[in-house]
Short mmCIF file of C-alpha atoms in Angstrom, two decimals:
data_model
loop_
_atom_site.label_atom_id
_atom_site.label_comp_id
_atom_site.label_asym_id
_atom_site.label_seq_id
_atom_site.Cartn_x
_atom_site.Cartn_y
_atom_site.Cartn_z
CA UNK A 12 40.09 22.84 38.70
CA UNK A 13 38.98 20.53 35.87
CA UNK A 14 41.31 17.63 35.16
CA UNK A 15 43.63 18.14 32.20
CA UNK A 16 43.27 15.57 29.43
CA UNK A 17 45.93 15.01 26.80
CA UNK A 18 44.95 16.80 23.60
CA UNK A 19 44.98 13.58 21.56
CA UNK A 20 42.63 11.86 24.01
CA UNK A 21 40.27 14.82 23.92
CA UNK A 22 40.24 14.86 20.10
CA UNK A 23 39.46 11.14 19.96
CA UNK A 24 36.65 11.64 22.46
CA UNK A 25 35.14 14.53 20.52
CA UNK A 26 35.49 12.72 17.22
CA UNK A 27 33.78 9.62 18.55
CA UNK A 28 30.90 11.70 19.92
CA UNK A 29 30.61 13.55 16.63
CA UNK A 30 30.57 10.33 14.66
CA UNK A 31 27.80 8.82 16.74
CA UNK A 32 25.75 12.00 16.62
CA UNK A 33 26.24 12.38 12.88
CA UNK A 34 25.13 8.79 12.38
CA UNK A 35 22.03 9.39 14.43
CA UNK A 36 21.06 12.59 12.63
CA UNK A 37 21.92 11.98 9.00
CA UNK A 38 21.79 8.20 8.73
CA UNK A 39 22.04 8.65 4.97
CA UNK A 40 21.38 4.99 4.32
CA UNK A 41 20.07 2.88 7.20
CA UNK A 42 20.09 -0.90 7.34
CA UNK A 43 18.42 -2.07 4.18
CA UNK A 44 15.25 -4.15 4.49
CA UNK A 45 15.01 -7.44 2.70
CA UNK A 46 11.24 -7.13 2.23
CA UNK A 47 8.97 -4.10 1.86
CA UNK A 48 5.25 -4.24 2.57
CA UNK A 49 3.35 -1.07 1.63
CA UNK A 50 -0.14 -0.92 3.11
CA UNK A 51 -2.52 1.79 1.90
CA UNK A 52 -5.80 2.58 3.60
CA UNK A 53 -7.67 4.44 0.87
CA UNK A 54 -9.30 7.53 2.35
CA UNK A 55 -7.89 6.77 5.83
CA UNK A 56 -6.98 10.09 7.40
CA UNK A 57 -5.93 10.79 10.96
CA UNK A 58 -9.55 11.36 12.01
CA UNK A 59 -10.56 7.94 10.71
CA UNK A 60 -7.69 6.36 12.62
CA UNK A 61 -8.64 8.32 15.75
CA UNK A 62 -12.26 7.25 15.45
CA UNK A 63 -11.22 3.61 15.09
CA UNK A 64 -8.97 3.94 18.14
CA UNK A 65 -11.52 5.65 20.40
CA UNK A 66 -14.40 3.38 19.41
CA UNK A 67 -12.40 0.19 19.96
CA UNK A 68 -11.88 -1.64 23.21
CA UNK A 69 -8.43 -2.73 22.03
CA UNK A 70 -5.35 -0.87 20.88
CA UNK A 71 -4.70 -0.47 17.17
CA UNK A 72 -1.70 -2.19 15.62
CA UNK A 73 -0.55 1.24 14.41
CA UNK A 74 0.25 2.20 18.00
CA UNK A 75 3.20 -0.19 17.89
CA UNK A 76 4.88 1.51 14.94
CA UNK A 77 8.14 3.25 15.80
CA UNK A 78 8.13 6.17 13.34
CA UNK A 79 5.32 8.45 12.16
CA UNK A 80 5.35 11.14 9.49
CA UNK A 81 2.87 13.28 7.57
CA UNK A 82 2.51 13.42 3.80
CA UNK A 83 1.02 16.19 1.65
CA UNK A 84 -1.41 14.72 -0.85
CA UNK A 85 -2.14 17.43 -3.46
CA UNK A 86 -1.92 16.44 -7.12
CA UNK A 87 -0.38 18.31 -10.05
CA UNK A 88 -3.35 20.43 -11.08
CA UNK A 89 -5.54 20.53 -7.97
CA UNK A 90 -5.17 20.91 -4.22
CA UNK A 91 -7.51 18.00 -3.55
CA UNK A 92 -6.31 14.80 -5.18
CA UNK A 93 -7.92 11.59 -6.31
CA UNK A 94 -6.56 8.08 -5.82
CA UNK A 95 -5.01 7.78 -9.30
CA UNK A 96 -2.88 10.88 -8.94
CA UNK A 97 -1.93 10.23 -5.32
CA UNK A 98 -1.04 6.59 -5.98
CA UNK A 99 1.06 7.72 -8.96
CA UNK A 100 3.00 10.02 -6.62
CA UNK A 101 3.61 7.15 -4.20
CA UNK A 102 4.34 4.49 -6.83
CA UNK A 103 6.33 6.55 -9.36
CA UNK A 104 7.48 9.70 -7.55
CA UNK A 105 5.81 12.19 -9.90
CA UNK A 106 2.80 14.44 -9.63
CA UNK A 107 -0.08 13.56 -11.93
CA UNK A 108 -3.26 15.41 -12.85
CA UNK A 109 -6.55 14.61 -11.14
CA UNK A 110 -7.94 11.24 -12.34
CA UNK A 111 -4.73 10.55 -14.28
CA UNK A 112 -1.60 8.45 -13.90
CA UNK A 113 0.98 11.00 -15.02
CA UNK A 114 1.45 9.44 -18.42
CA UNK A 115 0.24 10.50 -21.86
CA UNK A 116 1.09 10.20 -25.53
CA UNK A 117 4.08 12.51 -25.10
CA UNK A 118 5.67 11.42 -21.83
CA UNK A 119 5.76 8.07 -20.10
CA UNK A 120 5.75 8.06 -16.33
CA UNK A 121 8.86 6.75 -14.54
CA UNK A 122 9.02 3.09 -13.56
CA UNK A 123 6.87 2.09 -10.62
CA UNK A 124 8.20 0.53 -7.43
CA UNK A 125 6.82 -2.83 -8.56
CA UNK A 126 8.63 -2.58 -11.89
CA UNK A 127 11.87 -1.69 -10.10
CA UNK A 128 11.45 -4.60 -7.68
CA UNK A 129 10.83 -6.97 -10.57
CA UNK A 130 14.01 -5.79 -12.34
CA UNK A 131 15.83 -6.73 -9.12
CA UNK A 132 14.30 -10.23 -9.33
CA UNK A 133 12.23 -9.64 -6.20
CA UNK A 134 8.85 -11.43 -6.02
CA UNK A 135 6.01 -8.91 -6.07
CA UNK A 136 2.39 -9.00 -4.98
CA UNK A 137 -0.81 -6.96 -4.95
CA UNK A 138 -3.83 -7.64 -2.73
CA UNK A 139 -6.75 -5.19 -2.70
CA UNK A 140 -10.40 -5.00 -1.68
CA UNK A 141 -11.25 -3.25 -4.96
CA UNK A 142 -10.86 -4.40 -8.54
CA UNK A 143 -7.28 -4.91 -9.66
CA UNK A 144 -7.89 -2.17 -12.24
CA UNK A 145 -8.96 0.37 -9.61
CA UNK A 146 -6.94 3.57 -9.28
CA UNK A 147 -4.48 2.68 -6.52
CA UNK A 148 -3.26 -0.73 -7.71
CA UNK A 149 -3.42 0.48 -11.31
CA UNK A 150 -0.92 3.26 -10.63
CA UNK A 151 1.74 0.64 -9.83
CA UNK A 152 1.06 -1.24 -13.08
CA UNK A 153 -0.32 0.88 -15.89
CA UNK A 154 0.81 3.42 -18.45
CA UNK A 155 -2.76 4.29 -19.42
CA UNK A 156 -3.61 7.96 -19.17
CA UNK A 157 -6.81 7.89 -17.12
CA UNK A 158 -8.19 5.74 -14.31
CA UNK A 159 -11.38 5.01 -16.28
CA UNK A 160 -9.46 2.88 -18.82
CA UNK A 161 -10.14 -0.40 -17.02
CA UNK A 162 -9.54 -2.73 -19.94
CA UNK A 163 -6.30 -1.00 -20.89
CA UNK A 164 -5.16 -1.23 -17.26
CA UNK A 165 -6.01 -4.95 -17.22
CA UNK A 166 -3.91 -5.43 -20.36
CA UNK A 167 -0.95 -3.76 -18.68
CA UNK A 168 -0.84 -6.53 -16.09
CA UNK A 169 0.35 -8.78 -18.92
CA UNK A 170 3.41 -6.54 -19.36
CA UNK A 171 4.60 -7.43 -15.86
CA UNK A 172 5.26 -10.65 -13.98
CA UNK A 173 3.61 -9.94 -10.63
CA UNK A 174 3.77 -13.15 -8.63
CA UNK A 175 0.66 -12.79 -6.44
CA UNK A 176 -2.53 -10.99 -7.48
CA UNK A 177 -5.77 -10.91 -5.50
CA UNK A 178 -8.65 -8.54 -6.19
CA UNK A 179 -11.80 -8.00 -8.20
CA UNK A 180 -12.36 -6.90 -11.80
CA UNK A 181 -12.58 -10.29 -13.52
CA UNK A 182 -14.76 -8.93 -16.34
CA UNK A 183 -12.02 -6.55 -17.50
CA UNK A 184 -9.82 -9.58 -18.12
CA UNK A 185 -12.13 -12.11 -19.75
CA UNK A 186 -15.26 -10.33 -21.06
CA UNK A 187 -13.82 -7.27 -22.68
CA UNK A 188 -15.73 -4.74 -24.76
CA UNK A 189 -12.85 -3.18 -26.72
CA UNK A 190 -11.21 -6.36 -28.05
CA UNK A 191 -11.60 -10.12 -28.11
CA UNK A 192 -8.62 -10.94 -25.86
CA UNK A 193 -9.10 -13.28 -22.91
CA UNK A 194 -6.45 -12.12 -20.48
CA UNK A 195 -7.17 -14.95 -18.06
CA UNK A 196 -6.20 -17.47 -20.71
CA UNK A 197 -3.13 -15.36 -21.50
CA UNK A 198 -2.15 -15.36 -17.82
CA UNK A 199 -2.49 -19.14 -17.71
CA UNK A 200 -0.23 -19.39 -20.75
CA UNK A 201 2.33 -17.34 -18.81
CA UNK A 202 2.56 -19.82 -15.93
CA UNK A 203 -0.18 -18.31 -13.77
CA UNK A 204 -2.51 -20.38 -11.68
CA UNK A 205 -5.78 -18.49 -12.13
CA UNK A 206 -8.83 -19.07 -9.93
CA UNK A 207 -11.94 -17.05 -9.18
CA UNK A 208 -14.55 -16.67 -6.47
CA UNK A 209 -16.80 -18.85 -8.64
CA UNK A 210 -14.39 -21.82 -8.42
CA UNK A 211 -13.12 -22.09 -4.87
CA UNK A 212 -12.58 -20.09 -1.69
CA UNK A 213 -9.11 -18.62 -1.54
CA UNK A 214 -8.40 -20.19 1.86
CA UNK A 215 -9.12 -23.62 0.38
CA UNK A 216 -6.87 -23.12 -2.60
CA UNK A 217 -3.79 -25.25 -3.09
CA UNK A 218 -1.08 -22.94 -4.43
CA UNK A 219 1.86 -24.21 -6.44
CA UNK A 220 5.13 -22.46 -5.48
CA UNK A 221 6.28 -22.95 -9.08
CA UNK A 222 3.46 -20.82 -10.49
CA UNK A 223 2.34 -17.23 -10.11
CA UNK A 224 -1.14 -16.80 -8.67
CA UNK A 225 -4.04 -14.63 -9.81
CA UNK A 226 -7.27 -14.92 -7.83
CA UNK A 227 -10.31 -12.85 -8.83
CA UNK A 228 -12.61 -12.07 -5.93
CA UNK A 229 -15.44 -10.41 -7.90
CA UNK A 230 -16.62 -9.82 -11.43
CA UNK A 231 -16.43 -6.07 -10.90
CA UNK A 232 -15.95 -4.48 -7.46
CA UNK A 233 -15.94 -6.72 -4.35
CA UNK A 234 -18.55 -6.41 -1.63
CA UNK A 235 -17.87 -4.41 1.50
CA UNK A 236 -16.75 -6.32 4.58
CA UNK A 237 -20.12 -5.61 6.21
CA UNK A 238 -21.89 -7.09 3.19
CA UNK A 239 -19.95 -10.34 3.41
CA UNK A 240 -16.50 -9.89 1.87
CA UNK A 241 -14.18 -12.20 3.79
CA UNK A 242 -11.08 -12.87 1.69
CA UNK A 243 -8.85 -9.90 2.59
CA UNK A 244 -7.24 -11.12 5.81
CA UNK A 245 -6.69 -14.62 4.41
CA UNK A 246 -5.28 -13.25 1.16
CA UNK A 247 -2.75 -11.05 2.94
CA UNK A 248 -1.62 -13.92 5.18
CA UNK A 249 -1.30 -16.28 2.23
CA UNK A 250 0.40 -13.61 0.14
CA UNK A 251 3.15 -12.74 2.60
CA UNK A 252 3.93 -16.42 3.17
CA UNK A 253 3.90 -17.18 -0.55
CA UNK A 254 6.18 -14.24 -1.44
CA UNK A 255 8.54 -14.94 1.43
CA UNK A 256 8.97 -18.56 0.32
CA UNK A 257 9.26 -17.67 -3.36
CA UNK A 258 12.83 -16.39 -3.28
CA UNK A 259 15.69 -15.32 -1.04
CA UNK A 260 15.86 -12.00 -2.92
CA UNK A 261 13.28 -10.34 -0.68
CA UNK A 262 9.86 -9.19 -1.89
CA UNK A 263 7.69 -6.11 -2.47
CA UNK A 264 4.03 -6.43 -1.47
CA UNK A 265 1.31 -3.81 -2.03
CA UNK A 266 -1.79 -4.18 0.12
CA UNK A 267 -4.75 -1.80 -0.12
CA UNK A 268 -7.83 -1.58 2.06
CA UNK A 269 -9.76 0.15 -0.70
CA UNK A 270 -13.22 0.58 0.77
CA UNK A 271 -12.47 2.82 3.74
CA UNK A 272 -12.72 5.47 1.03
CA UNK A 273 -16.10 4.21 -0.17
CA UNK A 274 -17.50 4.45 3.35
CA UNK A 275 -16.23 8.02 3.51
CA UNK A 276 -17.88 8.93 0.21
CA UNK A 277 -21.15 7.50 1.51
CA UNK A 278 -20.69 9.20 4.91
CA UNK A 279 -21.31 5.80 6.50
CA UNK A 280 -19.49 5.76 9.84
CA UNK A 281 -20.15 2.07 10.49
CA UNK A 282 -18.64 1.10 7.16
CA UNK A 283 -15.55 3.26 7.68
CA UNK A 284 -14.93 1.79 11.13
CA UNK A 285 -15.65 -1.77 9.98
CA UNK A 286 -13.23 -1.51 7.06
CA UNK A 287 -10.53 -0.07 9.35
CA UNK A 288 -11.11 -2.84 11.90
CA UNK A 289 -10.49 -5.42 9.17
CA UNK A 290 -7.46 -3.47 7.96
CA UNK A 291 -6.17 -3.33 11.53
CA UNK A 292 -6.15 -7.13 11.64
CA UNK A 293 -4.13 -7.20 8.41
CA UNK A 294 -1.68 -4.63 9.81
CA UNK A 295 -1.36 -6.64 13.02
CA UNK A 296 -0.60 -9.81 11.07
CA UNK A 297 1.99 -8.07 8.88
CA UNK A 298 3.55 -6.53 11.99
CA UNK A 299 3.77 -9.98 13.61
CA UNK A 300 5.53 -11.24 10.48
CA UNK A 301 7.91 -8.26 10.46
CA UNK A 302 8.81 -8.65 14.13
CA UNK A 303 9.62 -12.31 13.66
CA UNK A 304 11.45 -11.78 10.38
CA UNK A 305 13.52 -8.78 11.49
CA UNK A 306 14.29 -7.78 7.88
CA UNK A 307 10.92 -6.45 6.77
CA UNK A 308 9.94 -2.78 6.46
CA UNK A 309 6.25 -1.99 6.91
CA UNK A 310 4.83 1.32 5.68
CA UNK A 311 1.19 2.17 6.37
CA UNK A 312 -0.33 5.29 4.88
CA UNK A 313 -3.28 6.61 2.85
CA UNK A 314 -3.63 8.18 -0.55
CA UNK A 315 -5.83 10.96 0.85
CA UNK A 316 -8.57 11.60 3.43
CA UNK A 317 -12.20 11.09 2.44
CA UNK A 318 -15.31 12.67 3.94
CA UNK A 319 -13.84 15.37 6.16
CA UNK A 320 -14.60 13.17 9.16
CA UNK A 321 -14.72 14.89 12.56
CA UNK A 322 -15.12 13.46 16.05
CA UNK A 323 -17.42 15.95 17.75
CA UNK A 324 -18.19 14.07 20.94
CA UNK A 325 -18.94 10.79 22.64
CA UNK A 326 -22.51 9.58 23.03
CA UNK A 327 -21.36 6.97 25.53
CA UNK A 328 -18.22 4.93 26.15
CA UNK A 329 -16.78 3.76 22.80
CA UNK A 330 -19.73 5.26 20.89
CA UNK A 331 -18.61 8.42 19.16
CA UNK A 332 -20.56 11.33 17.76
CA UNK A 333 -19.10 11.71 14.27
CA UNK A 334 -19.86 14.23 11.53
CA UNK A 335 -18.73 14.51 7.91
CA UNK A 336 -18.13 17.82 6.16
CA UNK A 337 -18.18 16.45 2.60
CA UNK A 338 -18.80 13.35 0.51
CA UNK A 339 -15.59 14.00 -1.40
CA UNK A 340 -11.88 13.92 -0.64
CA UNK A 341 -10.13 16.62 1.36
CA UNK A 342 -6.66 18.16 1.24
CA UNK A 343 -5.80 17.17 4.82
CA UNK A 344 -2.33 15.69 5.27
CA UNK A 345 -2.38 11.98 6.09
CA UNK A 346 -0.05 10.03 8.39
CA UNK A 347 2.70 7.64 7.39
CA UNK A 348 3.56 4.87 9.89
CA UNK A 349 6.76 2.85 9.51
CA UNK A 350 8.29 -0.13 11.29
CA UNK A 351 11.46 -2.10 10.61
CA UNK A 352 14.78 -1.46 8.85
CA UNK A 353 14.71 2.02 7.28
CA UNK A 354 11.62 3.12 9.20
CA UNK A 355 13.33 6.25 10.52
CA UNK A 356 13.42 7.64 6.99
CA UNK A 357 9.64 8.13 7.09
CA UNK A 358 9.40 10.58 9.98
CA UNK A 359 8.85 14.28 9.31
CA UNK A 360 6.57 16.21 6.95
CA UNK A 361 7.02 15.71 3.22
CA UNK A 362 5.32 15.47 -0.15
CA UNK A 363 3.71 12.17 -1.15
CA UNK A 364 6.29 11.80 -3.94
CA UNK A 365 8.93 11.41 -1.20
CA UNK A 366 7.43 8.06 -0.20
CA UNK A 367 8.57 6.75 -3.59
CA UNK A 368 11.99 8.37 -3.17
CA UNK A 369 12.51 6.90 0.29
CA UNK A 370 11.47 3.40 -0.77
CA UNK A 371 13.59 3.70 -3.91
CA UNK A 372 16.65 4.44 -1.78
CA UNK A 373 15.95 1.32 0.25
CA UNK A 374 15.50 -0.86 -2.84
CA UNK A 375 19.23 -1.15 -3.36
CA UNK A 376 20.62 -4.04 -5.41
#
């Protein structure tokens, strides 16, 4: 015969079990992160990640992430998205039309995650391997209608107070075709330390903690890593240290490895794998920071997959036989990796607009 427990004891036991289980399942608001680092590998689908993993002799940093989800990337008017629309979904939580940012003369898009972080007095940063006016970083900054409006996007940077900016696109700031403004001079007037690739290497730069930093890495679009671009890893390391020391309010940092996508468009396997290898080093360094800090949430995802990459065999050990099905984007879902406080919110299958919603819930005052 089973032992007889007093009813009160049994109720307490059941209640305690229920409470623990409910906490594990719902966890409506987990421990809030102090810092959020969002890393986007443009065009980096699961096949690209798999190819990087199988062709490498070392593990990828992504294998250490504790939670993995899948996001659906379609835009408002088409199944296959572009970077402007997908980045708008991630940055603002709304669907936009292909090549657009979800804003027009009638309706302004909601605030971006960077704008929200700034209203909370959090230092913010953007580091990319494209121009700063390119589609993905632009979606976090601009209210222009289309991604082609580079000079308008550059102007919108002056409406914000982003603490750390590294990327290309210098000509859209200081040699403009549509007006006579010199946005670099305007940034300097607004307490920015502005330097360019023509002046000094970023790693050699002395950075004042009392000033914001804007560093232009190219006049237009930066070189690929294979062609000699070498600032990305340094910039990310400098950026996370700079933002972390800037304030005790926590920070929001957007990092994009932009040219994985360009390798996919060109169907250049070596370029795709080389860009991911560089991005893997950045992810590893951010993960090292997050592990030591204990209060930093890392999210690694893509805006879409590019090239329809397939692994169709192995020529020899670590040398894959890879084929592309297109030179364009595809509608394949892309993974979301998360590590740190709040990471469990990013498991499951969801729309790309949910990335914004999840981060917004974690950006609590």
